[in-house]
Coordinates of C-alpha atoms in Angstrom, one line a residue:
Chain J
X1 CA 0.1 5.9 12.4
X2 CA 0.0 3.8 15.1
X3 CA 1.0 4.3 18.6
X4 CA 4.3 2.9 20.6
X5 CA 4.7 2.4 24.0
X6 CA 8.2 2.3 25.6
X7 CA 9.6 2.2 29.4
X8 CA 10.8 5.8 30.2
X9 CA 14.1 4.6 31.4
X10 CA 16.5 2.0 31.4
X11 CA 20.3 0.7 32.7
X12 CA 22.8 -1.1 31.2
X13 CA 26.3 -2.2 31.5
X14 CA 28.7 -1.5 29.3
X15 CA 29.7 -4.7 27.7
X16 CA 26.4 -6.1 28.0
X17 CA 23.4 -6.5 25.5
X18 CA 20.9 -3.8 25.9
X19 CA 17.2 -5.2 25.3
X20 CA 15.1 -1.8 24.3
X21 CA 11.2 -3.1 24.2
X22 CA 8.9 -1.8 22.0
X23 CA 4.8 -2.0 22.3
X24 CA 2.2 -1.7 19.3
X25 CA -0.2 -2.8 19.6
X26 CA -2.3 -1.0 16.8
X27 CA 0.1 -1.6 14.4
X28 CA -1.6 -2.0 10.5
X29 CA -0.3 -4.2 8.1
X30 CA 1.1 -1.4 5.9
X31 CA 3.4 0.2 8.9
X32 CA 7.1 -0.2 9.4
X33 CA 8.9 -0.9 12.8
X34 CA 11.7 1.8 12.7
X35 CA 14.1 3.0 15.7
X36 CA 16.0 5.8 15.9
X37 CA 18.4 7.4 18.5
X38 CA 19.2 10.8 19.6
X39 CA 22.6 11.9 21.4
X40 CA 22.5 14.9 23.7
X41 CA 22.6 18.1 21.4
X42 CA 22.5 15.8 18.2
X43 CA 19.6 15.2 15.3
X44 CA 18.3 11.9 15.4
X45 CA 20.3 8.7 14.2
X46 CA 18.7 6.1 12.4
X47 CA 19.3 2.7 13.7
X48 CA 17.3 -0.1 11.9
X49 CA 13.7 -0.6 10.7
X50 CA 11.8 -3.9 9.9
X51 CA 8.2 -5.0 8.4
X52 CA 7.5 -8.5 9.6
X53 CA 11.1 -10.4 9.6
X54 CA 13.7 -9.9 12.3
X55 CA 16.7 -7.6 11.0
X56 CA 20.4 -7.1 12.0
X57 CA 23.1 -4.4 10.6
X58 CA 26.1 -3.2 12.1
X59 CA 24.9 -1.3 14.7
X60 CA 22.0 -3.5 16.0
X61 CA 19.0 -6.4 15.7
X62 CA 15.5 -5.6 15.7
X63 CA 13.2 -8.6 16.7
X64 CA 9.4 -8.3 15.6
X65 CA 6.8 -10.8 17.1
X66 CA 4.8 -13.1 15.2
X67 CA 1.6 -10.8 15.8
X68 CA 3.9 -7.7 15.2
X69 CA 2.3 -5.9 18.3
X70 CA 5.4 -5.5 20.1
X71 CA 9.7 -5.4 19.7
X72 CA 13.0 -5.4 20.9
X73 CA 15.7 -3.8 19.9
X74 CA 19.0 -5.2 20.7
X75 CA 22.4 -3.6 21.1
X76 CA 24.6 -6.2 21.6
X77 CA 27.8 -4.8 23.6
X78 CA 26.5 -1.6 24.5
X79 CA 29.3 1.0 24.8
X80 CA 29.3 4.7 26.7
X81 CA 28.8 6.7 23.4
X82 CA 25.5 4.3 22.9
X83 CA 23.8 6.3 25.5
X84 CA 21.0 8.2 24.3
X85 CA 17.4 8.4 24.2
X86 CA 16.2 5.6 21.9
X87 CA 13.0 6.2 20.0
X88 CA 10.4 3.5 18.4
X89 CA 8.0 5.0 15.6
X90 CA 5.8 2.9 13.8
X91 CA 5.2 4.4 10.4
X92 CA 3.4 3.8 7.5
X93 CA 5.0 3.2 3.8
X94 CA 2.0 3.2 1.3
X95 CA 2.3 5.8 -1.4
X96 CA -0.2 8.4 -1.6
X97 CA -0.9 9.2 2.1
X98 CA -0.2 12.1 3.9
X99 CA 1.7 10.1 6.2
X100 CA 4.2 8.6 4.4
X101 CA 7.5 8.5 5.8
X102 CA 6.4 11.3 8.2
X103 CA 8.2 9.9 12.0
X104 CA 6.2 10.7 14.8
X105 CA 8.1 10.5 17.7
X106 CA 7.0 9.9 21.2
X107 CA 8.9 10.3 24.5
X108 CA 11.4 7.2 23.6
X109 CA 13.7 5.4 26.2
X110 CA 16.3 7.3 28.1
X111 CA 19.5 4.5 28.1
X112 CA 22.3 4.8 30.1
X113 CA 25.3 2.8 29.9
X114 CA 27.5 2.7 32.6
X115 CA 31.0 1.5 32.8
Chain S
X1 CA 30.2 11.5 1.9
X2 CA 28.3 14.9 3.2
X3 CA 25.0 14.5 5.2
X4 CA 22.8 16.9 5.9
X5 CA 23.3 20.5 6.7
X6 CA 21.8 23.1 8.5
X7 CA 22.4 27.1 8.9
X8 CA 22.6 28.8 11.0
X9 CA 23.4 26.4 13.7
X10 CA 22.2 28.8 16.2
X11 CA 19.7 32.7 16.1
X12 CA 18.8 34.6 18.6
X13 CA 16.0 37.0 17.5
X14 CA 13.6 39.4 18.8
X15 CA 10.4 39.1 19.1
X16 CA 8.1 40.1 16.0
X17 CA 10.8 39.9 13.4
X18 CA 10.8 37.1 10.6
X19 CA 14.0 34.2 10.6
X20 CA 14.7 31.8 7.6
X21 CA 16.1 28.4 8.8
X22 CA 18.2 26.6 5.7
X23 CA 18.6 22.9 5.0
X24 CA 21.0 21.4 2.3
X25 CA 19.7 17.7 2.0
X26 CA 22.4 15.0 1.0
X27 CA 22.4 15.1 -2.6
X28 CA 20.5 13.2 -4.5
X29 CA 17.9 12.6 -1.9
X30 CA 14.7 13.4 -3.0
X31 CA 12.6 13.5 0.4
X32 CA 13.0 16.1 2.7
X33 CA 11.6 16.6 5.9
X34 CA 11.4 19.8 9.0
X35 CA 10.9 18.9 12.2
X36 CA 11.1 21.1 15.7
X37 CA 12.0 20.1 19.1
X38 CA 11.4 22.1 21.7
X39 CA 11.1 21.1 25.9
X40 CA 7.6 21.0 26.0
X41 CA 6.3 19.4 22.9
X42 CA 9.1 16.7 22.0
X43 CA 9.8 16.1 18.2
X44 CA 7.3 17.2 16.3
X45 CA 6.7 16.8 12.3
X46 CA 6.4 20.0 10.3
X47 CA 6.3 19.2 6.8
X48 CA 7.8 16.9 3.8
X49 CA 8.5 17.6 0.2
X50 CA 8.9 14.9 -2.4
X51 CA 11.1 17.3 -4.8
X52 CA 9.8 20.7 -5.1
X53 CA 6.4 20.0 -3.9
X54 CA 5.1 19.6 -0.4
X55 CA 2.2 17.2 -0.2
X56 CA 2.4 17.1 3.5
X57 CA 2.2 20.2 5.4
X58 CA 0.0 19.2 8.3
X59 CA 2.5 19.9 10.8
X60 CA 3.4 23.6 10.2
X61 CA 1.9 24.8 13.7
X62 CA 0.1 28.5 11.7
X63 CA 0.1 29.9 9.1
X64 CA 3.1 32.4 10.3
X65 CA 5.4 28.9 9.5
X66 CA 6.2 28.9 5.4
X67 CA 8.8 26.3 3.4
X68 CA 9.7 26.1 0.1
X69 CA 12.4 24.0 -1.7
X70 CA 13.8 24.8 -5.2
X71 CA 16.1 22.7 -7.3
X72 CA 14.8 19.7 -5.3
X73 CA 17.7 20.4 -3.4
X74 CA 17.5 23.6 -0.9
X75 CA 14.8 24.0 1.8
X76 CA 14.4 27.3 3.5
X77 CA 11.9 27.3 6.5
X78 CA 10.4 30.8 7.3
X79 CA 8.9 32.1 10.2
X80 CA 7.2 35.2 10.4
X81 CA 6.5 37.7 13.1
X82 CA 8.4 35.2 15.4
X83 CA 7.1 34.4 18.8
X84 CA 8.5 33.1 21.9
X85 CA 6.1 29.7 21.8
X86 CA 8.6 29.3 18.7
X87 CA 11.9 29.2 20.5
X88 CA 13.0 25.3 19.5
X89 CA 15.8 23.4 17.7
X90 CA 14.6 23.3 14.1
X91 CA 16.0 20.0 12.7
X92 CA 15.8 18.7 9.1
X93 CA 16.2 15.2 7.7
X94 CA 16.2 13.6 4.2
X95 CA 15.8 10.4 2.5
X96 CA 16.4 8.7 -0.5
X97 CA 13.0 8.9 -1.5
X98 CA 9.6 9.5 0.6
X99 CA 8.2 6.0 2.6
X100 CA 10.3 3.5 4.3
X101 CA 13.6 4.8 3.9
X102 CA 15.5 6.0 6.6
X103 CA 15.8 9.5 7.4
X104 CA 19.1 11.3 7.5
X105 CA 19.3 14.4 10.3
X106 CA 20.8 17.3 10.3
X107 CA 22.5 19.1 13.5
X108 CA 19.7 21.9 14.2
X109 CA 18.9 25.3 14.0
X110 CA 18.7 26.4 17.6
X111 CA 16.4 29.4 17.3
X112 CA 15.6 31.8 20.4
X113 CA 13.1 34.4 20.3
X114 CA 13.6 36.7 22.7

């Protein structure tokens, strides 16, 4: 799978959008953009994931670049209880391989909203 | 509905003696997946079953580390002869089925080897 890159820490206000960036570079055709979360003392929360095509749900938008090397994830009024550390795993999908749907998680993004 | 639960929530063992960490996946998911996070290492990737079988198990760290699911339901994660390297939060996640569908986690098994 290939590898992310992601800032260790970031600020935010609470209110305001909160722009999480991604790098990968490496990223194969066959991999999937996913981001997850993890609240202190909690198992990891799914957020969104995406291929090629930007995505939104209810809790946030994930926007891929044309090349698909990098992307942001967007909280768009970030609240208190969205602090957490914010993890980007690029994963790959095909059947038959002994990755798939394995998450390998890096170091992710500390985010702390403040009021 | 239920998500995903895991027992004990929290051992403390001694050194040398053998712990079973259970997982009840949401039901009807068919993908189930160990992980361990511990201070040093981060999350790391244990193993996956697709039902009953386990076609990934590149993760398990030796061969002290055993799983097995039955039912396509149950996991049980084993550790024998426990050591202190293995003192971690043992978390387990499932999915509608293997690939690109999200992963559903449960609280943890906070294991301590003492």
């Amino acid at each position: 799978d290939a590898k992310t890159t992601q800032p260790p820490s970031m600020d935010c206000a609470e209110g305001r959008a909160a722009n999480l960036p991604c790098n990968h570079s490496t990223i194969s055709g066959n991999e999937y953009v996913y981001w997850y979360r993890q609240i202190h003392s909690q198992g990891p929360q799914y957020i969104i994931h995406g291929l090629k095509n930007n995505e939104t749900n209810e809790m946030a938008s994930l926007i891929i670049t044309e090349d698909r090397k990098s992307s942001t994830l967007i909280l768009p009024h970030a609240t208190l209880r969205d602090t957490a550390v914010y993890y980007c795993i690029v994963s790959s999908a095909n059947a038959g391989g002994t990755s798939y749907g394995k998450l390998t998680f890096g170091q992710g993004t500390i985010l702390t909203v403040h009021p | 509905g239920a998500g995903v639960s895991q027992s004990p929530s929290n051992k403390v063992t001694e050194k040398g003696k053998d712990v079973e960490l259970r997982c009840d996946p949401i039901s009807g998911h068919t993908a189930l997946y160990w992980y361990r996070q511990s201070l040093g290492q981060g999350l790391e990737f244990l193993i996956y079953f697709q039902g009953n079988s386990a076609p990934d198990k590149s993760g398990l760290p030796s061969d002290r580390f055993s799983a097995e699911r039955t039912g396509g339901s149950v996991s049980t994660l084993t550790i024998q002869r426990t050591q202190q390297e293995d003192s971690a939060v043992y978390l387990c996640a499932s999915s509608k089925r293997e690939g690109r569908y999200e992963q559903y986690f449960g609280p943890g098994t906070r294991l301590t080897v003492t």
